[in-house]
Amino acid sequence: MIQANNVMYFKRLNNIGGVESFVYYLAKKQNDFIFLYGEADEEQVLRLAKYIKVRKYKGEKVKCKKFFSNYYPFIIDNVEAEEYIEMIHCDFDNVKLEPILHPKLTKYLGVSKYVCDVFERKTGIKTELCYNPVVLDIPKVKKSKELTLISATRVSSEKGAWRIDKLSEMLDKANVKYKWHVYTNKDINFSSPNVIVMKQKLDLTKEIAESTYLVQLSNCEAYCYSVVESLMLGTPVICTDLPVFKELGLDDTNSIKVDFNLQNVDIDKIVKGLPKFTYTPPKDKWDKYIGKSTNYNPEEIVKVRVLKRYTDIALGRKLMRHDITGKEEEMTQQRASYLEASGLVECC
C-alpha cells in the first residue's frame, strides 16, 4: 500500500508540456506529495525526483488525505482519501475532449478563470480557481542585439504550427533580418531558412531571457507557462489574442497580439520592439492544498529490483536481472526513480 498526506496521479508525464511544468514547479514550491504515473518521460522524472518521491504506479492500494488527478482519475477506485480533487488544465471548448467525471471526486480546480467558466458551463459543476505555481530563477543575461524569436511548444494544429510558417513568410517578404528558434519534440521542417528547429530542452530560461520575443500562436490555451515565464524574464511575447492571456495580465506594454488569421500583424512594431516592463503572474494558492516537507531526501539509499540486464554507469558494473540473481540492488532515490521510468528497475 502507498500511504502519504497527498498523492498526485497522472496517467502520462510527457517529455514537454504545460502540465509537466506544473508538476515540476509545484514540486519545487510545495513538495509534500508523492507523484504516481502510468507512463513517464525519464528526464521529467529525474528532475522531479530531486524534490519529491516519484513512483510508477503498479496497481497498489493508495491511502492519503488528498488525492489529485489530471484529465481523468484512472486509479481512483484503488484510492482511499478524505478529498478527491480533479485538476482542470484543459480548454474543453477548443479541444477534441469531453470532461470525464467520477462520482468519488469531491472538488475541481481550474488553472484559470477562463477554464473554470468553460468547465462549469459544460458540466454544471462549480470549479475553484487555482492558478498554476511558477518558481523561476531569473538569470543575468544580455539581450541579443539581433531580432531573435523563440518558441517552446508542441508543433501541432492546436498550437498553430501553420502560423509559424505564415509569420516567418511575412517577415521574409519585409526583408527583416531575424532568427527564430523553435524548440519542440517533433522533427519538422519550416519554409523559411530563418526558422530553426531545435531539440527540446526542459529548461529554456536562459534562451528565453536572451531573446527579443517569445512567440506563441496557439488556437487555445488554458494557462500557457511559456508566456508567463517569458514575461517574468522580461521578454515580451507575440501571441494570438486568447481570452486567457488578458486574464494573465498580457497587454500592450508586454505583448503584441495577433488575430488567428494573422491579418493584423504590425511588422514595423515587431522590429521596433517594446520598452522594458515589469510583470508579476497571478498568485497561486497551492499552499492551501499542499504543504512543505523535510522528509524527502533524493540522496537516500533505497533498494531496487533489476528488470533488465544493463551496465550501471553510477555503480560502475553490469547489473543482472533480479529473477536470476535473487538480489536487490541499492542506489539513491533520485536515480532509482529515473531508472524505474526507463524500465530498467522497479523500486521495492
XYZ file of C-alpha atoms in Angstrom, residues 49 168 236:
3
model
C 12.794 13.261 -8.128
C 8.046 33.919 -40.993
C 7.739 40.341 -24.427
